[in-house]
């Protein structure tokens, strides 16, 4: 037996007991006559005490050998600590060591196992097994486990069934790029890894499973951005005999349950619902952060015709107002101007107007706009004295994007985006289709199975871009946590949809024939949602990065630097698969 | 809103209530004047009643159109049923239909959605979404969900943490064949899909996670046998600071918990433990079915030297005794002889001796063996009057195999293997290594990370095949449900192990370098187990086949006949991956 207790559980009530502990040496301090060792495991740290005068030579010799991260086990009596440490749960006691054994040695680790020293990203990832010993990473993984458990318990109680869908499926050209798996038994053919279990969960509804969920790995072979992983985890759900409000109600309740059980936060109001149109116009963004205001006002009609050519030639002019910022210095405003002109933001420039606390206006375009003009503009914006008004003009979509980025930057700089404040929101009424100029065709904004608004179906003939979808995103603090839709369950409507996406009947049949076929045998009305689990956990953990919430993440090149994967395989393997690598 | 209740919940107490139900039409019966419809969903069946005389023409017309598997919703009053059906939970009531709506039509399904008609395996798999509507399959998936939930709850309460390990990992040549995934970003390189998360769970122990579990998909590119799937699910577990008994105790308790919560079976004894040696000698099998006796007795020394050349020339002679079978007919015994002589069993013949109820013996080798001989043999076997003694002679391993198969066949034929009777067992003390004549090297019986018995380590130099492993299998009713081991956690012992498996230092470093490296930084003593979840569920469900307990299984050619996968991919995809298919 290696232990009677773990390193996090001993308290004053255990004083006098003989115990055995095992763990890692966090720290050894020799104060001349007394040696203390902090012994660590997943559950905590317990202090070991060795009084040299009363300890055998063998034990002292063993202790001499011990360094950081050695694995040891000790036996001894729980005694009261002379100077208690109320920052540690075990701070009232220590162990008077009577026996000690080195279970395993450790070389000096490449970085120290403490909360705020990690040796940098590259080392952390290479030695992830040491990184996980650090509290921040360990706690991230414990949080992830706890959230997965709570989600499962909640959905199970609501009669959802977790069904495992296959990982080796079929490649389809819609959506992102698939990872594929060559088949050895059927040479020249491939499986694909699922980007989501979308079609399978719809088949499960047709199969009558009624309420399905799964916490499931999904795969996308994309060029990675900072916050993307080639394999990621989804909370994937589907329900039958429901409309949009049923699904929103179910997963809003689940989200509230998580806030309560995980963070002890009560959310006692309905999450607001905002149309895609409103989100784009007021926030320049389909995942608005509503922890703060500073919404965008379209002032195009108010500022045109004043001989200011920048405005007169612009498709759109929008403005935001930052509170208590009318005293911003020239330098501060120049920095904002530089920011909006960076290539990622892409604005041509920034017009400002200081709405002073004394009620006067001072702008960068005083030549063209007088106090009367600014009064009208500030009224339209509901700007107040003391505000700094910031204006961007240009092409509409681009200007809204720039205003959105500027708004978020100002909020960050002014402490309006506290990680302890959560503002959930449903964005609804997304467009069903998106037109792509380059390929001259429509793409599904969500996916080809999303149902249009009943009253918009007639627009397929006249103006497909105006069709609204029965689709909804759950957004928290400006992050898209998940999204879903009511699905098409009628085979004729599905065929119409495929046609509008430019599929020939044969292509639709070849790629989604099994689903189209299934629709013939009594498909129920159904819909669902998928939540990005990595992102949900990292939001609850208060981090912007999902990587710390994944035990063994890949880097931005899709590489696992710990196991050095991907890697070459043997010629024998290639031969068995009937594959040749192009040189 | 599509429903106020589901089709399984209405009872007498609801009589008088107005309700709305949605579901599938199981059956429509028109008895002239009265029409009944059985409406089905996941939760049950509710009878709808339509009295033609009191029903509007529109409703009757709608009902006329309705066929099997149509999706409909109805509104009406819950009324008491005239002739109650106590076989149905909803059998006390029916719905007096006031409104009816066809939500979706259905073509005539290729097989009827009833418990005992499935149209054969091929149709079932092609239309799996219809097959799942049938109770046996639906209930199998519900059982699977419930068992997964119970396992998670149990392990969570015992401080286990579910950690997701990566799916895109690295190919290693040990064990079965890997499925590989070509990397687009690193052309010519491949990820591999995990055969198990073995190395990752060991890294999690080194990372200090202490107790890990995961219900996780694993992958093996094997030529499929009847009960194998290329992707399968494991309950994968690992613990630190434990010895073999700690792990056995933990998962024995979990298994008992599952029997109690899922099947309401109390197992109030410790699971027996049997060495691999005993299992092989008494049952001819490393996964003995101990629901019944009929163990094998080695009678080699008792029967040699009696001038019967078959026995005299045999390496081994073994016998089993079937109770109450001394009156077996010639025909019955001939059938058994034919069975053991089939190529799969491979015995040369079968010797029998009828130990009659009157105490006399009658054998097929009376020329060589007298009553005195048989008395000794029957005593050694603890055979009783009325038993049929069956004897196989030949090469030892082959004879034991044949006796094992014969024993199982006789038990099946004599009703000794009831699916309602569960006999769990631990098989322990497996050999660490297996010698392969063909390649003239040792292979790890479990995997290269399994620890040897401390006292057997010295045998590496003298007789490696004698080394016992700290490995254990959980066997229930002759089925290997899972297995595991205490792992090597010392880098020198691991290096010795790799050496004995014929790895050069470079090969070991290249393939398992990350694990060997991790061992340098304080690896704790650890061990674990993995249970085959598909098999565990099917055993609890009372089936021999795992396929019914998998929502979307593949056939024996590794093919999903519903979605028609694997399939070809586009030339563009191949080009992006830098791959050429060999013609």
Short mmCIF file of N, CA, C and O in Angstrom, two decimals, chain B residues 25 52 133 183 194 237 281 293 317 338 351 360 376 402 418 438 455 468 490 497 524 526 528 552 572:
data_model
loop_
_atom_site.label_atom_id
_atom_site.label_comp_id
_atom_site.label_asym_id
_atom_site.label_seq_id
_atom_site.Cartn_x
_atom_site.Cartn_y
_atom_site.Cartn_z
N UNK B 25 -47.04 6.22 -36.84
CA UNK B 25 -48.17 5.30 -36.90
C UNK B 25 -47.63 3.87 -36.92
O UNK B 25 -46.99 3.45 -37.89
N UNK B 52 -66.24 6.95 -36.17
CA UNK B 52 -66.50 7.62 -37.45
C UNK B 52 -67.75 8.48 -37.41
O UNK B 52 -67.78 9.59 -37.96
N UNK B 133 -35.73 2.03 -34.87
CA UNK B 133 -37.09 2.24 -34.37
C UNK B 133 -37.63 0.99 -33.67
O UNK B 133 -38.58 1.07 -32.90
N UNK B 183 -1.29 13.84 -43.41
CA UNK B 183 -1.26 15.26 -43.04
C UNK B 183 -1.10 16.11 -44.30
O UNK B 183 -0.24 15.84 -45.13
N UNK B 194 -5.66 6.13 -32.51
CA UNK B 194 -5.19 5.33 -31.39
C UNK B 194 -5.83 3.94 -31.32
O UNK B 194 -7.04 3.80 -31.45
N UNK B 237 -8.94 3.22 -18.03
CA UNK B 237 -8.69 3.74 -16.67
C UNK B 237 -7.23 3.58 -16.28
O UNK B 237 -6.56 2.65 -16.73
N UNK B 281 -4.94 -25.06 -17.93
CA UNK B 281 -4.94 -26.50 -17.65
C UNK B 281 -6.32 -27.04 -17.34
O UNK B 281 -6.64 -28.17 -17.71
N UNK B 293 -19.04 -26.55 -14.29
CA UNK B 293 -17.79 -27.24 -14.02
C UNK B 293 -17.23 -27.89 -15.27
O UNK B 293 -16.77 -27.22 -16.18
N UNK B 317 -2.86 -36.22 -22.76
CA UNK B 317 -4.21 -36.77 -22.86
C UNK B 317 -5.06 -36.10 -21.77
O UNK B 317 -4.69 -36.09 -20.59
N UNK B 338 -17.33 -35.84 -34.77
CA UNK B 338 -17.22 -35.03 -35.99
C UNK B 338 -16.86 -33.59 -35.64
O UNK B 338 -16.05 -32.95 -36.31
N UNK B 351 -12.19 -40.16 -27.71
CA UNK B 351 -12.41 -41.41 -26.98
C UNK B 351 -13.48 -41.15 -25.94
O UNK B 351 -13.47 -40.10 -25.30
N UNK B 360 -21.05 -49.40 -13.90
CA UNK B 360 -20.20 -50.07 -14.88
C UNK B 360 -19.64 -49.06 -15.88
O UNK B 360 -20.14 -47.94 -16.00
N UNK B 376 -9.81 -45.74 -11.69
CA UNK B 376 -8.75 -44.77 -11.36
C UNK B 376 -8.96 -43.45 -12.11
O UNK B 376 -8.83 -42.36 -11.55
N UNK B 402 -9.01 -28.11 -28.03
CA UNK B 402 -10.13 -28.93 -28.49
C UNK B 402 -11.06 -29.27 -27.33
O UNK B 402 -12.29 -29.21 -27.46
N UNK B 418 -26.69 -20.17 -19.13
CA UNK B 418 -27.83 -19.26 -19.12
C UNK B 418 -27.37 -17.80 -19.14
O UNK B 418 -26.45 -17.42 -18.41
N UNK B 438 8.19 -18.04 -35.72
CA UNK B 438 8.40 -17.56 -37.07
C UNK B 438 9.42 -16.42 -37.13
O UNK B 438 10.35 -16.44 -37.91
N UNK B 455 10.05 -10.66 -8.46
CA UNK B 455 10.93 -11.80 -8.25
C UNK B 455 11.25 -12.54 -9.54
O UNK B 455 12.11 -13.43 -9.55
N UNK B 468 6.38 -13.96 -15.11
CA UNK B 468 4.96 -13.64 -14.94
C UNK B 468 4.76 -12.12 -14.93
O UNK B 468 5.60 -11.36 -14.44
N UNK B 490 9.92 2.43 -14.14
CA UNK B 490 11.35 2.69 -13.99
C UNK B 490 11.99 2.64 -15.37
O UNK B 490 11.80 1.68 -16.12
N UNK B 497 13.07 -4.12 -21.00
CA UNK B 497 11.91 -4.72 -21.66
C UNK B 497 12.00 -4.52 -23.17
O UNK B 497 11.83 -5.46 -23.96
N UNK B 524 5.32 8.03 -11.13
CA UNK B 524 4.85 7.31 -9.95
C UNK B 524 4.55 5.85 -10.30
O UNK B 524 4.33 5.53 -11.47
N UNK B 526 2.21 2.99 -11.12
CA UNK B 526 0.86 3.14 -11.65
C UNK B 526 0.44 1.90 -12.41
O UNK B 526 1.27 1.06 -12.78
N UNK B 528 -3.38 0.14 -14.62
CA UNK B 528 -4.73 0.45 -15.07
C UNK B 528 -5.42 -0.73 -15.69
O UNK B 528 -4.97 -1.88 -15.58
N UNK B 552 -24.35 2.71 -35.25
CA UNK B 552 -24.08 2.61 -36.69
C UNK B 552 -22.83 1.75 -36.90
O UNK B 552 -21.74 2.29 -37.11
N UNK B 572 -8.69 16.46 -56.35
CA UNK B 572 -8.22 17.67 -55.66
C UNK B 572 -7.78 17.34 -54.24
O UNK B 572 -6.75 17.82 -53.75
#
